[in-house]
Amino acid sequence: MLEENLLADKSILITGGTGSFGKAFTKYVLTHYNPKKIIIYSRDEFKQFMMQNEFKEYISKLRFFI
């Protein structure tokens, strides 16, 4: 029970969020937990745009920063 609620209603910052690990971790968290929001921090504006399109069903929980 504790593991199920580990990330529920939390704000999570992922540095390098548009990289392979960042995208996989974001997908895992969004499908297995209910975070308040996930903040994606990366240097690549185009990759952020692509990730926004890939995760558009979760866009209300995602924030992107460069």
PDB file of C-alpha atoms in Angstrom:
ATOM      1  CA  MET A   1       0.000   0.000   0.000  1.00  0.00           C
ATOM      2  CA  LEU A   2       2.829   2.415   0.825  1.00  0.00           C
ATOM      3  CA  GLU A   3       4.466   1.934  -2.596  1.00  0.00           C
ATOM      4  CA  GLU A   4       1.195   2.699  -4.381  1.00  0.00           C
ATOM      5  CA  ASN A   5       1.017   6.120  -2.724  1.00  0.00           C
ATOM      6  CA  LEU A   6       4.737   6.877  -2.891  1.00  0.00           C
ATOM      7  CA  LEU A   7       4.418   9.500  -5.652  1.00  0.00           C
ATOM      8  CA  ALA A   8       0.704  10.312  -5.383  1.00  0.00           C
ATOM      9  CA  ASP A   9       0.003  14.056  -5.229  1.00  0.00           C
ATOM     10  CA  LYS A  10       3.743  14.869  -5.421  1.00  0.00           C
ATOM     11  CA  SER A  11       5.517  17.359  -7.674  1.00  0.00           C
ATOM     12  CA  ILE A  12       8.445  15.685  -9.423  1.00  0.00           C
ATOM     13  CA  LEU A  13      11.354  17.429 -11.160  1.00  0.00           C
ATOM     14  CA  ILE A  14      13.115  15.449 -13.880  1.00  0.00           C
ATOM     15  CA  THR A  15      16.347  16.979 -15.127  1.00  0.00           C
ATOM     16  CA  GLY A  16      17.255  15.832 -18.609  1.00  0.00           C
ATOM     17  CA  GLY A  17      13.594  14.973 -18.928  1.00  0.00           C
ATOM     18  CA  THR A  18      13.522  14.697 -22.728  1.00  0.00           C
ATOM     19  CA  GLY A  19      16.284  12.079 -22.814  1.00  0.00           C
ATOM     20  CA  SER A  20      15.680   8.348 -23.007  1.00  0.00           C
ATOM     21  CA  PHE A  21      15.635   7.802 -19.219  1.00  0.00           C
ATOM     22  CA  GLY A  22      13.581  10.954 -18.562  1.00  0.00           C
ATOM     23  CA  LYS A  23      10.894   9.967 -21.049  1.00  0.00           C
ATOM     24  CA  ALA A  24      10.753   6.382 -19.780  1.00  0.00           C
ATOM     25  CA  PHE A  25      10.573   7.523 -16.146  1.00  0.00           C
ATOM     26  CA  THR A  26       7.862  10.074 -16.976  1.00  0.00           C
ATOM     27  CA  LYS A  27       5.806   7.414 -18.745  1.00  0.00           C
ATOM     28  CA  TYR A  28       6.249   4.974 -15.849  1.00  0.00           C
ATOM     29  CA  VAL A  29       5.231   7.514 -13.209  1.00  0.00           C
ATOM     30  CA  LEU A  30       2.201   8.705 -15.180  1.00  0.00           C
ATOM     31  CA  THR A  31       0.923   5.170 -15.758  1.00  0.00           C
ATOM     32  CA  HIS A  32       1.627   3.727 -12.291  1.00  0.00           C
ATOM     33  CA  TYR A  33       1.105   6.686  -9.941  1.00  0.00           C
ATOM     34  CA  ASN A  34      -0.976   9.842  -9.746  1.00  0.00           C
ATOM     35  CA  PRO A  35       1.510  12.695  -9.366  1.00  0.00           C
ATOM     36  CA  LYS A  36       0.327  16.253  -8.849  1.00  0.00           C
ATOM     37  CA  LYS A  37       2.683  17.403 -11.602  1.00  0.00           C
ATOM     38  CA  ILE A  38       5.892  16.461 -13.340  1.00  0.00           C
ATOM     39  CA  ILE A  39       8.331  19.194 -14.268  1.00  0.00           C
ATOM     40  CA  ILE A  40      10.484  18.378 -17.285  1.00  0.00           C
ATOM     41  CA  TYR A  41      13.746  20.332 -17.353  1.00  0.00           C
ATOM     42  CA  SER A  42      15.948  20.070 -20.447  1.00  0.00           C
ATOM     43  CA  ARG A  43      18.029  22.093 -22.904  1.00  0.00           C
ATOM     44  CA  ASP A  44      16.266  21.080 -26.114  1.00  0.00           C
ATOM     45  CA  GLU A  45      13.135  23.026 -27.024  1.00  0.00           C
ATOM     46  CA  PHE A  46      12.350  20.776 -30.006  1.00  0.00           C
ATOM     47  CA  LYS A  47      12.531  17.617 -27.876  1.00  0.00           C
ATOM     48  CA  GLN A  48      10.204  19.280 -25.378  1.00  0.00           C
ATOM     49  CA  PHE A  49       7.760  20.011 -28.197  1.00  0.00           C
ATOM     50  CA  MET A  50       7.940  16.380 -29.344  1.00  0.00           C
ATOM     51  CA  MET A  51       7.443  15.119 -25.789  1.00  0.00           C
ATOM     52  CA  GLN A  52       4.417  17.395 -25.317  1.00  0.00           C
ATOM     53  CA  ASN A  53       2.853  15.757 -28.372  1.00  0.00           C
ATOM     54  CA  GLU A  54       3.776  12.259 -27.205  1.00  0.00           C
ATOM     55  CA  PHE A  55       2.254  12.809 -23.737  1.00  0.00           C
ATOM     56  CA  LYS A  56      -0.676  15.020 -24.761  1.00  0.00           C
ATOM     57  CA  GLU A  57      -3.164  12.935 -22.771  1.00  0.00           C
ATOM     58  CA  TYR A  58      -1.253  13.907 -19.597  1.00  0.00           C
ATOM     59  CA  ILE A  59      -0.503  17.527 -20.552  1.00  0.00           C
ATOM     60  CA  SER A  60      -2.386  18.912 -17.542  1.00  0.00           C
ATOM     61  CA  LYS A  61       0.157  17.210 -15.239  1.00  0.00           C
ATOM     62  CA  LEU A  62       3.276  18.211 -17.195  1.00  0.00           C
ATOM     63  CA  ARG A  63       5.300  21.452 -17.128  1.00  0.00           C
ATOM     64  CA  PHE A  64       8.266  22.083 -19.396  1.00  0.00           C
ATOM     65  CA  PHE A  65      11.236  24.360 -18.639  1.00  0.00           C
ATOM     66  CA  ILE A  66      14.433  25.100 -20.540  1.00  0.00           C
TER      67      ILE A  66
END
